[in-house]
Coordinates of C-alpha atoms in Angstrom, one line a residue:
M1 CA 71.0 87.3 103.3
N2 CA 71.8 90.8 103.1
A3 CA 75.0 91.9 101.1
L4 CA 78.3 93.4 103.0
L5 CA 78.1 96.6 101.4
E6 CA 74.9 98.1 99.4
L7 CA 73.9 101.2 97.8
N8 CA 70.1 101.5 96.9
D9 CA 69.3 104.6 94.7
V10 CA 72.0 106.8 95.8
H11 CA 71.8 110.4 94.2
V12 CA 75.3 112.7 95.2
S13 CA 75.4 116.1 93.4
Y14 CA 78.0 119.0 94.5
R15 CA 77.3 122.8 94.9
Q16 CA 78.3 125.1 91.9
P17 CA 78.7 128.7 93.2
G18 CA 76.4 130.9 91.2
R19 CA 75.1 127.7 89.0
G20 CA 73.1 125.4 91.4
R21 CA 74.0 122.0 91.9
L22 CA 76.2 119.4 89.8
S23 CA 74.6 116.0 89.4
A24 CA 77.5 113.4 90.1
V25 CA 75.5 110.3 91.0
Q26 CA 72.1 109.4 89.9
G27 CA 70.1 106.5 91.0
V28 CA 73.3 104.2 91.5
S29 CA 72.5 100.6 93.3
L30 CA 75.4 98.2 93.8
S31 CA 76.2 95.4 96.2
L32 CA 79.6 93.7 97.6
D33 CA 79.7 90.7 99.4
G34 CA 83.0 89.4 101.4
G35 CA 85.5 87.7 99.0
R36 CA 84.5 89.1 96.0
V37 CA 85.8 91.8 93.8
L38 CA 83.4 94.0 92.6
G39 CA 84.9 96.1 89.8
L40 CA 83.4 100.1 89.1
V41 CA 84.6 101.0 85.5
G42 CA 83.6 104.3 83.4
E43 CA 85.5 107.1 81.8
S44 CA 87.1 109.8 83.8
G45 CA 84.0 112.5 85.5
C46 CA 81.5 109.6 85.3
G47 CA 80.9 109.3 88.8
K48 CA 83.5 106.3 90.3
S49 CA 85.5 108.3 92.6
T50 CA 82.4 110.1 94.3
I51 CA 80.8 106.5 94.8
A52 CA 84.1 105.8 96.7
K53 CA 83.9 109.0 98.7
A54 CA 80.3 108.5 99.4
V55 CA 80.6 104.8 100.9
C56 CA 83.4 106.3 103.2
G57 CA 81.4 108.9 104.0
L58 CA 83.5 111.8 102.7
V59 CA 80.6 113.4 101.1
P60 CA 77.0 113.5 101.9
V61 CA 74.1 111.4 99.7
D62 CA 71.4 113.6 98.6
A63 CA 68.8 110.5 98.3
G64 CA 69.0 106.6 98.5
T65 CA 70.6 104.9 101.5
I66 CA 74.3 103.0 101.7
T67 CA 74.3 100.5 104.1
F68 CA 77.2 98.4 106.0
R69 CA 76.7 95.4 107.6
G70 CA 72.9 96.5 107.5
E71 CA 73.8 99.8 109.2
P72 CA 73.8 103.1 107.6
I73 CA 76.9 105.1 106.2
R74 CA 76.9 108.1 107.9
R75 CA 79.3 111.4 106.6
L76 CA 82.3 112.1 108.3
G77 CA 82.4 115.3 110.6
L78 CA 84.6 116.7 112.8
R79 CA 84.5 114.0 115.7
R80 CA 86.2 110.6 115.7
R81 CA 84.9 108.4 113.3
D82 CA 82.7 105.9 113.9
P83 CA 84.3 102.5 114.9
H84 CA 82.0 100.8 113.0
A85 CA 83.1 102.8 110.0
M86 CA 86.7 101.9 110.4
R87 CA 85.8 98.4 108.9
I88 CA 85.7 100.2 105.6
Q89 CA 89.0 101.4 104.2
M90 CA 90.2 103.3 101.0
V91 CA 93.3 103.3 99.1
F92 CA 93.7 106.5 97.4
Q93 CA 95.1 107.2 93.6
N94 CA 98.2 109.0 94.7
P95 CA 99.9 107.4 97.5
Y96 CA 102.4 110.1 98.0
A97 CA 99.4 112.6 98.4
S98 CA 97.7 110.2 101.0
L99 CA 100.8 109.8 103.2
N100 CA 102.2 111.9 105.5
P101 CA 105.6 112.7 104.7
R102 CA 106.9 113.8 107.8
R103 CA 105.8 110.3 109.4
T104 CA 107.7 107.1 108.7
V105 CA 105.9 104.7 106.9
G106 CA 106.2 102.4 109.7
R107 CA 104.5 104.9 112.2
Q108 CA 101.8 105.2 109.6
I109 CA 100.9 101.5 109.5
E110 CA 100.6 101.4 113.1
D111 CA 98.1 103.9 113.0
G112 CA 95.7 101.1 111.6
L113 CA 96.9 98.3 114.1
R114 CA 95.8 100.8 116.7
V115 CA 92.2 100.8 115.3
N116 CA 92.1 97.1 115.1
P117 CA 92.3 94.9 118.4
D118 CA 90.9 92.0 116.5
Q119 CA 93.9 91.7 114.9
S120 CA 96.6 92.7 117.4
A121 CA 99.0 89.7 116.7
W122 CA 99.8 91.5 113.3
T123 CA 102.9 93.8 113.2
V124 CA 104.3 96.3 110.8
A125 CA 106.9 93.7 109.8
D126 CA 104.0 91.6 108.9
L127 CA 102.3 94.0 106.9
L128 CA 105.1 95.0 105.3
T129 CA 106.0 91.1 104.3
G130 CA 102.6 90.9 103.0
V131 CA 103.0 93.7 100.5
E132 CA 106.3 92.2 99.2
L133 CA 108.7 94.9 100.9
E134 CA 111.2 94.5 103.5
P135 CA 110.5 95.0 107.1
S136 CA 113.2 97.2 107.4
W137 CA 111.7 99.8 105.2
A138 CA 109.4 100.7 108.4
A139 CA 111.9 103.2 109.0
R140 CA 111.9 105.0 105.8
Y141 CA 109.9 108.0 104.5
P142 CA 107.6 108.6 102.0
H143 CA 110.2 110.7 99.5
Q144 CA 112.4 107.8 100.1
L145 CA 110.1 105.3 98.0
S146 CA 109.2 104.9 94.5
G147 CA 105.6 105.3 93.4
G148 CA 104.7 101.8 93.3
Q149 CA 106.6 101.0 96.9
R150 CA 104.3 104.1 98.2
Q151 CA 101.3 102.3 97.2
R152 CA 102.2 99.2 98.4
I153 CA 102.6 101.1 101.9
A154 CA 99.2 102.8 101.5
I155 CA 97.5 99.2 100.7
A156 CA 99.4 97.9 103.9
R157 CA 98.1 100.7 106.3
A158 CA 94.5 100.2 105.3
L159 CA 94.6 96.6 105.7
A160 CA 96.2 97.1 109.2
A161 CA 92.7 98.5 110.5
G162 CA 91.4 94.8 109.5
P163 CA 88.7 96.3 106.9
D164 CA 85.6 94.2 105.6
V165 CA 85.5 96.1 102.6
L166 CA 88.7 97.7 101.1
I167 CA 88.2 100.5 98.4
G168 CA 90.6 101.0 95.7
D169 CA 89.9 104.3 93.9
E170 CA 91.8 104.5 90.8
P171 CA 94.7 102.9 92.8
I172 CA 97.1 101.9 90.0
A173 CA 96.2 105.2 87.8
S174 CA 99.6 107.3 89.0
L175 CA 101.5 103.9 88.3
D176 CA 104.2 102.9 85.6
A177 CA 102.3 100.5 83.1
S178 CA 104.8 97.6 84.2
L179 CA 103.4 97.6 87.8
Q180 CA 99.4 98.5 87.2
A181 CA 98.7 94.6 86.8
T182 CA 101.1 93.7 89.5
I183 CA 99.6 96.0 92.5
A184 CA 96.1 95.2 91.0
Q185 CA 96.8 91.7 91.7
L186 CA 98.2 92.3 95.2
M187 CA 95.1 94.1 96.5
R188 CA 92.9 91.1 95.0
R189 CA 95.0 88.5 96.8
L190 CA 95.3 90.4 100.2
A191 CA 91.5 91.5 100.5
L192 CA 90.4 88.1 99.8
A193 CA 93.1 86.5 101.9
S194 CA 91.3 88.5 105.1
G195 CA 88.0 87.8 103.7
A196 CA 87.5 91.3 103.0
G197 CA 85.1 92.6 100.0
L198 CA 87.1 94.8 97.2
L199 CA 85.5 97.8 95.1
F200 CA 88.1 98.1 92.7
I201 CA 87.5 101.3 90.7
S202 CA 89.5 102.1 87.2
H203 CA 89.1 103.2 84.1
D204 CA 91.3 100.6 82.5
L205 CA 89.1 97.7 81.8
S206 CA 92.2 95.6 80.9
V207 CA 93.2 95.4 84.8
V208 CA 89.4 95.2 85.8
R209 CA 89.4 92.1 83.8
V210 CA 92.2 90.4 85.6
V211 CA 91.2 91.5 89.5
A212 CA 87.2 91.4 89.2
D213 CA 84.7 88.7 89.8
D214 CA 81.9 91.5 89.0
V215 CA 82.0 94.3 87.0
A216 CA 79.9 97.8 86.7
V217 CA 80.2 99.9 83.9
M218 CA 79.1 103.6 84.7
S219 CA 78.4 106.6 82.3
A220 CA 77.4 109.8 83.3
G221 CA 76.5 109.3 86.8
R222 CA 74.4 106.1 85.9
I223 CA 75.4 102.6 86.0
V224 CA 74.3 101.0 82.5
E225 CA 75.3 97.6 82.7
A226 CA 76.4 95.2 85.8
G227 CA 76.8 91.5 86.1
P228 CA 79.9 88.6 86.1
V229 CA 83.1 90.0 84.4
D230 CA 83.5 86.7 82.0
R231 CA 79.5 87.7 80.8
V232 CA 79.9 91.1 80.5
W233 CA 83.2 90.7 78.5
A234 CA 81.7 88.1 76.3
Q235 CA 78.2 89.6 75.5
P236 CA 77.9 93.3 76.5
Q237 CA 74.3 94.2 76.3
A238 CA 74.8 98.2 76.5
E239 CA 76.2 100.0 73.5
Y240 CA 78.3 102.0 75.9
T241 CA 79.9 98.8 77.2
R242 CA 80.7 97.6 73.8
R243 CA 82.3 101.1 73.0
L244 CA 84.4 100.5 76.1
L245 CA 85.6 97.4 74.9
A246 CA 86.5 97.9 71.7
A247 CA 88.6 100.7 72.9
I248 CA 91.0 98.3 74.9
P249 CA 94.3 98.5 73.3
A250 CA 95.0 94.6 73.4
V251 CA 95.8 92.5 70.8
D252 CA 93.3 89.7 71.2
G253 CA 90.7 92.2 71.5
L254 CA 89.3 90.9 74.8
G255 CA 90.7 93.3 77.1
R256 CA 93.1 90.6 78.6
L257 CA 96.7 91.2 80.0
P258 CA 99.7 89.0 78.8
G259 CA 99.8 86.0 80.7
S260 CA 96.2 86.6 82.0

Protein backbone atom coordinates (compact mmCIF):
# COMPACT_ATOMS: atom_id res chain seq x y z
CA MET A 1 0.00 0.00 0.00
CA ASN A 2 1.38 3.41 -0.98
CA ALA A 3 2.01 6.05 1.69
CA LEU A 4 -0.18 9.15 1.81
CA LEU A 5 2.81 11.39 1.10
CA GLU A 6 6.04 10.17 -0.49
CA LEU A 7 9.31 11.91 -1.29
CA ASN A 8 11.70 9.91 -3.45
CA ASP A 9 15.31 11.09 -3.96
CA VAL A 10 14.30 14.78 -3.87
CA HIS A 11 16.84 17.47 -4.72
CA VAL A 12 16.20 21.21 -4.32
CA SER A 13 18.56 24.11 -4.93
CA TYR A 14 18.38 27.89 -4.93
CA ARG A 15 19.95 30.27 -7.42
CA GLN A 16 22.53 32.65 -5.98
CA PRO A 17 23.13 35.62 -8.29
CA GLY A 18 26.71 35.54 -9.46
CA ARG A 19 27.54 32.45 -7.41
CA GLY A 20 25.75 29.56 -9.10
CA ARG A 21 23.27 27.43 -7.16
CA LEU A 22 23.10 26.48 -3.49
CA SER A 23 22.08 22.86 -2.88
CA ALA A 24 19.58 22.84 -0.01
CA VAL A 25 18.15 19.31 -0.22
CA GLN A 26 20.15 16.37 -1.56
CA GLY A 27 18.47 13.06 -2.26
CA VAL A 28 15.85 13.06 0.50
CA SER A 29 13.37 10.17 0.66
CA LEU A 30 10.55 10.18 3.22
CA SER A 31 7.04 8.77 3.59
CA LEU A 32 4.08 9.69 5.76
CA ASP A 33 0.93 7.69 6.42
CA GLY A 34 -2.43 8.97 7.63
CA GLY A 35 -2.83 8.87 11.40
CA ARG A 36 0.94 9.11 11.96
CA VAL A 37 3.26 11.91 13.03
CA LEU A 38 6.67 12.19 11.38
CA GLY A 39 9.14 14.48 13.10
CA LEU A 40 11.79 16.08 10.89
CA VAL A 41 14.64 17.40 12.99
CA GLY A 42 18.02 19.02 12.48
CA GLU A 43 19.89 22.24 13.05
CA SER A 44 18.87 25.52 11.43
CA GLY A 45 19.79 25.70 7.74
CA CYS A 46 19.84 21.95 7.15
CA GLY A 47 16.96 22.03 4.64
CA LYS A 48 13.93 21.17 6.78
CA SER A 49 11.83 24.16 5.75
CA THR A 50 12.81 23.70 2.11
CA ILE A 51 11.28 20.23 2.24
CA ALA A 52 8.06 21.69 3.66
CA LYS A 53 7.91 24.29 0.90
CA ALA A 54 8.58 21.67 -1.79
CA VAL A 55 5.77 19.46 -0.48
CA CYS A 56 3.39 22.43 -0.70
CA GLY A 57 4.60 23.38 -4.17
CA LEU A 58 6.17 26.65 -3.01
CA VAL A 59 9.61 25.82 -4.42
CA PRO A 60 10.47 23.70 -7.49
CA VAL A 61 12.15 20.32 -7.25
CA ASP A 62 15.33 19.87 -9.31
CA ALA A 63 15.18 16.07 -9.30
CA GLY A 64 13.23 13.26 -7.69
CA THR A 65 9.51 13.08 -7.06
CA ILE A 66 6.96 14.15 -4.46
CA THR A 67 3.60 12.42 -4.62
CA PHE A 68 0.42 12.90 -2.60
CA ARG A 69 -2.09 10.08 -2.80
CA GLY A 70 -0.12 8.79 -5.78
CA GLU A 71 -0.31 12.04 -7.74
CA PRO A 72 2.69 14.35 -8.28
CA ILE A 73 2.89 17.64 -6.44
CA ARG A 74 3.05 20.53 -8.90
CA ARG A 75 4.63 23.88 -8.22
CA LEU A 76 2.15 26.63 -7.40
CA GLY A 77 1.65 29.16 -10.15
CA LEU A 78 -0.47 32.26 -10.66
CA ARG A 79 -3.61 30.24 -11.21
CA ARG A 80 -5.85 28.96 -8.44
CA ARG A 81 -4.37 26.13 -6.44
CA ASP A 82 -5.25 22.60 -7.58
CA PRO A 83 -8.13 21.31 -5.39
CA HIS A 84 -6.16 18.10 -4.90
CA ALA A 85 -3.34 20.12 -3.32
CA MET A 86 -5.76 21.83 -0.93
CA ARG A 87 -5.58 18.64 1.10
CA ILE A 88 -2.07 19.64 2.13
CA GLN A 89 -2.01 22.52 4.60
CA MET A 90 0.86 24.22 6.41
CA VAL A 91 1.15 25.97 9.76
CA PHE A 92 4.05 28.42 9.53
CA GLN A 93 6.57 29.44 12.17
CA ASN A 94 5.37 33.04 12.60
CA PRO A 95 1.58 33.15 13.10
CA TYR A 96 1.44 36.94 12.97
CA ALA A 97 3.04 37.00 9.52
CA SER A 98 0.82 34.19 8.19
CA LEU A 99 -2.45 35.80 9.31
CA ASN A 100 -4.02 38.82 7.60
CA PRO A 101 -3.95 41.71 10.11
CA ARG A 102 -6.87 43.46 8.39
CA ARG A 103 -9.36 40.59 8.68
CA THR A 104 -10.96 39.01 11.74
CA VAL A 105 -9.77 35.55 12.68
CA GLY A 106 -13.26 34.20 12.07
CA ARG A 107 -13.19 35.37 8.45
CA GLN A 108 -9.82 33.76 7.93
CA ILE A 109 -11.00 30.42 9.31
CA GLU A 110 -14.01 30.66 6.98
CA ASP A 111 -11.58 30.74 4.03
CA GLY A 112 -10.61 27.18 4.87
CA LEU A 113 -14.20 26.04 5.28
CA ARG A 114 -15.09 27.39 1.84
CA VAL A 115 -12.59 25.10 0.12
CA ASN A 116 -13.69 22.06 2.13
CA PRO A 117 -17.18 20.99 1.02
CA ASP A 118 -16.67 17.54 2.58
CA GLN A 119 -16.95 19.01 6.07
CA SER A 120 -19.50 21.73 5.56
CA ALA A 121 -21.09 20.81 8.91
CA TRP A 122 -18.14 22.36 10.71
CA THR A 123 -18.43 25.95 11.88
CA VAL A 124 -15.94 28.59 12.91
CA ALA A 125 -17.14 28.12 16.48
CA ASP A 126 -16.42 24.38 16.28
CA LEU A 127 -12.86 25.01 15.14
CA LEU A 128 -12.19 27.69 17.75
CA THR A 129 -13.45 25.34 20.43
CA GLY A 130 -11.24 22.60 19.00
CA VAL A 131 -8.12 24.73 19.50
CA GLU A 132 -9.29 25.63 23.01
CA LEU A 133 -10.39 29.22 22.31
CA GLU A 134 -13.75 30.87 22.96
CA PRO A 135 -16.09 31.04 19.90
CA SER A 136 -16.57 34.76 20.56
CA TRP A 137 -12.94 35.31 19.58
CA ALA A 138 -13.99 35.00 15.93
CA ALA A 139 -14.60 38.76 15.96
CA ARG A 140 -11.04 39.59 17.06
CA TYR A 141 -8.09 40.64 14.91
CA PRO A 142 -4.64 38.99 15.05
CA HIS A 143 -3.05 41.96 16.86
CA GLN A 144 -5.49 41.44 19.73
CA LEU A 145 -4.12 37.96 20.44
CA SER A 146 -0.97 36.60 22.02
CA GLY A 147 1.55 34.56 20.04
CA GLY A 148 0.17 31.28 21.33
CA GLN A 149 -3.40 32.33 20.58
CA ARG A 150 -2.46 33.37 17.04
CA GLN A 151 -0.82 30.02 16.44
CA ARG A 152 -4.00 28.28 17.58
CA ILE A 153 -5.90 30.35 15.02
CA ALA A 154 -3.41 29.33 12.33
CA ILE A 155 -3.96 25.67 13.26
CA ALA A 156 -7.75 26.10 13.16
CA ARG A 157 -7.54 27.75 9.74
CA ALA A 158 -5.40 24.90 8.38
CA LEU A 159 -7.74 22.25 9.79
CA ALA A 160 -10.77 24.03 8.33
CA ALA A 161 -9.66 22.95 4.86
CA GLY A 162 -9.88 19.29 5.91
CA PRO A 163 -6.26 18.38 5.16
CA ASP A 164 -5.06 14.83 4.71
CA VAL A 165 -1.53 16.09 5.40
CA LEU A 166 -0.82 18.83 7.92
CA ILE A 167 2.67 20.34 7.97
CA GLY A 168 4.03 22.26 10.94
CA ASP A 169 7.10 24.23 9.79
CA GLU A 170 8.79 25.11 13.10
CA PRO A 171 5.30 25.98 14.43
CA ILE A 172 6.45 26.43 18.03
CA ALA A 173 9.81 28.15 17.51
CA SER A 174 8.45 31.67 18.07
CA LEU A 175 6.46 30.76 21.19
CA ASP A 176 7.36 30.95 24.86
CA ALA A 177 8.92 27.75 26.20
CA SER A 178 5.91 27.25 28.48
CA LEU A 179 3.60 27.06 25.44
CA GLN A 180 5.68 24.99 23.06
CA ALA A 181 4.73 21.52 24.28
CA THR A 182 1.07 22.54 24.63
CA ILE A 183 0.78 23.74 21.02
CA ALA A 184 2.74 20.76 19.69
CA GLN A 185 0.51 18.27 21.50
CA LEU A 186 -2.58 20.17 20.34
CA MET A 187 -1.45 19.83 16.72
CA ARG A 188 -0.90 16.10 17.18
CA ARG A 189 -4.28 15.54 18.83
CA LEU A 190 -6.28 17.49 16.25
CA ALA A 191 -4.44 16.08 13.23
CA LEU A 192 -4.82 12.47 14.33
CA ALA A 193 -8.45 12.97 15.37
CA SER A 194 -9.20 13.97 11.76
CA GLY A 195 -7.20 11.03 10.34
CA ALA A 196 -4.53 13.28 8.83
CA GLY A 197 -0.81 12.66 8.74
CA LEU A 198 1.32 15.29 10.48
CA LEU A 199 4.81 16.31 9.33
CA PHE A 200 6.19 18.15 12.35
CA ILE A 201 9.38 20.09 11.61
CA SER A 202 11.48 21.33 14.49
CA HIS A 203 14.99 21.75 15.79
CA ASP A 204 13.69 21.00 19.32
CA LEU A 205 14.19 17.29 19.87
CA SER A 206 12.54 17.41 23.30
CA VAL A 207 9.20 18.34 21.74
CA VAL A 208 9.59 15.94 18.81
CA ARG A 209 10.17 13.12 21.30
CA VAL A 210 6.74 13.81 22.77
CA VAL A 211 4.62 14.33 19.63
CA ALA A 212 6.15 12.13 16.90
CA ASP A 213 5.74 8.43 16.11
CA ASP A 214 8.66 8.39 13.70
CA VAL A 215 11.60 10.72 13.25
CA ALA A 216 13.97 11.63 10.42
CA VAL A 217 17.21 13.39 11.32
CA MET A 218 18.53 15.82 8.75
CA SER A 219 21.99 17.32 8.32
CA ALA A 220 23.37 19.43 5.46
CA GLY A 221 20.47 18.62 3.14
CA ARG A 222 20.46 14.85 3.72
CA ILE A 223 18.64 12.39 5.95
CA VAL A 224 21.28 10.77 8.14
CA GLU A 225 18.96 8.58 10.19
CA ALA A 226 15.28 7.66 10.32
CA GLY A 227 13.06 5.30 12.26
CA PRO A 228 10.60 4.98 15.15
CA VAL A 229 11.19 7.64 17.79
CA ASP A 230 11.78 5.17 20.62
CA ARG A 231 14.42 3.28 18.63
CA VAL A 232 16.26 6.39 17.48
CA TRP A 233 16.36 7.79 21.01
CA ALA A 234 17.45 4.52 22.57
CA GLN A 235 19.87 3.35 19.87
CA PRO A 236 20.96 6.23 17.61
CA GLN A 237 23.06 4.96 14.72
CA ALA A 238 24.46 8.19 13.26
CA GLU A 239 27.11 10.23 15.03
CA TYR A 240 25.20 13.41 14.19
CA THR A 241 22.06 12.02 15.89
CA ARG A 242 24.07 11.13 18.99
CA ARG A 243 25.42 14.68 19.16
CA LEU A 244 21.93 16.17 18.84
CA LEU A 245 20.58 13.95 21.59
CA ALA A 246 23.53 14.71 23.85
CA ALA A 247 22.84 18.44 23.46
CA ILE A 248 19.25 18.25 24.75
CA PRO A 249 18.98 20.29 27.98
CA ALA A 250 17.12 17.67 29.98
CA VAL A 251 17.99 16.35 33.42
CA ASP A 252 17.50 12.70 32.48
CA GLY A 253 19.38 13.06 29.18
CA LEU A 254 16.60 11.32 27.24
CA GLY A 255 15.06 14.40 25.68
CA ARG A 256 11.77 14.04 27.56
CA LEU A 257 9.71 17.00 28.67
CA PRO A 258 8.48 17.07 32.25
CA GLY A 259 5.54 14.73 32.67
CA SER A 260 6.14 12.90 29.36
